[in-house]
Amino acid sequence: SPKIVFLLGGKVSSAVEKHLKINFEKWDEFKYHYKKINGVYYVPIHHPSYIYVYSERAKEKILKMENAVAIKDRIQVMPSMFP
């Protein structure tokens, strides 16, 4: 029998909570919490598709920030632009 069971996504976690009559602590970003029941660790995590989409969005955000940093020294604000 398994020693660790990863529950992929909120729907699976909810179903296992009902079945085992337990409550998992909600994860925060990518910090996960587990429950040990009868020697088995149950670990609810994000679904892999969410992790993929999230990582793509994070990459886009980082690229935008890097681009902003790269051009910030080139931006000049003229006092006449703000009356």
CSV table of C-alpha atoms in Angstrom, one decimal:
chain,number,residue,atom,x,y,z
A,1,SER,CA,0.0,0.0,0.0
A,2,PRO,CA,1.2,3.6,-0.7
A,3,LYS,CA,3.0,5.7,2.0
A,4,ILE,CA,2.2,9.0,0.2
A,5,VAL,CA,-0.8,9.9,-1.8
A,6,PHE,CA,-0.8,13.2,-3.8
A,7,LEU,CA,-4.3,14.6,-4.4
A,8,LEU,CA,-4.2,16.5,-7.7
A,9,GLY,CA,-6.5,19.5,-7.5
A,10,GLY,CA,-9.2,20.8,-5.3
A,11,LYS,CA,-12.0,18.5,-6.6
A,12,VAL,CA,-9.9,15.4,-5.7
A,13,SER,CA,-9.0,16.9,-2.3
A,14,SER,CA,-12.6,17.6,-1.5
A,15,ALA,CA,-13.7,14.1,-2.5
A,16,VAL,CA,-11.0,12.5,-0.3
A,17,GLU,CA,-11.9,14.9,2.6
A,18,LYS,CA,-15.5,13.7,2.4
A,19,HIS,CA,-14.5,10.0,2.1
A,20,LEU,CA,-12.1,10.2,5.1
A,21,LYS,CA,-14.2,12.7,7.1
A,22,ILE,CA,-11.2,15.1,7.5
A,23,ASN,CA,-10.4,18.7,6.5
A,24,PHE,CA,-7.2,19.7,4.8
A,25,GLU,CA,-5.6,23.0,5.5
A,26,LYS,CA,-5.9,25.2,2.3
A,27,TRP,CA,-2.6,25.6,0.5
A,28,ASP,CA,-1.0,29.0,0.2
A,29,GLU,CA,0.5,29.6,-3.2
A,30,PHE,CA,2.7,26.5,-3.4
A,31,LYS,CA,3.1,25.7,0.3
A,32,TYR,CA,1.2,22.5,0.9
A,33,HIS,CA,0.0,20.8,4.1
A,34,TYR,CA,-0.6,17.1,4.6
A,35,LYS,CA,-2.5,14.8,6.9
A,36,LYS,CA,-1.2,11.4,8.1
A,37,ILE,CA,-3.9,8.8,8.4
A,38,ASN,CA,-3.2,5.1,9.2
A,39,GLY,CA,0.4,5.6,8.2
A,40,VAL,CA,-0.4,7.2,4.9
A,41,TYR,CA,0.4,10.8,4.1
A,42,TYR,CA,-2.3,12.6,2.1
A,43,VAL,CA,-0.9,15.7,0.3
A,44,PRO,CA,-3.4,17.9,-1.6
A,45,ILE,CA,-1.6,19.9,-4.3
A,46,HIS,CA,-2.5,22.0,-7.3
A,47,HIS,CA,-3.5,20.1,-10.4
A,48,PRO,CA,-0.5,19.8,-12.8
A,49,SER,CA,-2.4,21.7,-15.5
A,50,TYR,CA,-2.8,24.7,-13.1
A,51,ILE,CA,0.9,24.5,-12.3
A,52,TYR,CA,1.8,24.7,-16.0
A,53,VAL,CA,-0.6,27.6,-16.6
A,54,TYR,CA,0.6,29.4,-13.5
A,55,SER,CA,4.2,29.0,-14.4
A,56,GLU,CA,3.6,30.3,-17.9
A,57,ARG,CA,1.9,33.4,-16.4
A,58,ALA,CA,4.7,33.8,-13.9
A,59,LYS,CA,7.2,33.7,-16.7
A,60,GLU,CA,5.3,36.4,-18.7
A,61,LYS,CA,5.1,38.6,-15.6
A,62,ILE,CA,8.9,38.2,-15.0
A,63,LEU,CA,9.6,39.1,-18.6
A,64,LYS,CA,7.5,42.2,-18.4
A,65,MET,CA,9.3,43.3,-15.3
A,66,GLU,CA,12.7,42.6,-16.9
A,67,ASN,CA,11.7,44.6,-19.9
A,68,ALA,CA,10.5,47.5,-17.7
A,69,VAL,CA,13.8,47.5,-15.8
A,70,ALA,CA,15.7,47.3,-19.1
A,71,ILE,CA,14.0,50.4,-20.5
A,72,LYS,CA,13.4,52.5,-17.3
A,73,ASP,CA,16.7,54.3,-17.7
A,74,ARG,CA,15.7,55.4,-21.3
A,75,ILE,CA,12.4,56.9,-20.1
A,76,GLN,CA,12.4,60.6,-19.6
A,77,VAL,CA,9.5,62.5,-18.0
A,78,MET,CA,9.3,66.1,-18.9
A,79,PRO,CA,7.8,68.4,-16.3
A,80,SER,CA,5.6,70.0,-19.0
A,81,MET,CA,3.9,66.6,-19.4
A,82,PHE,CA,2.2,67.1,-16.0
A,83,PRO,CA,0.7,70.6,-15.6
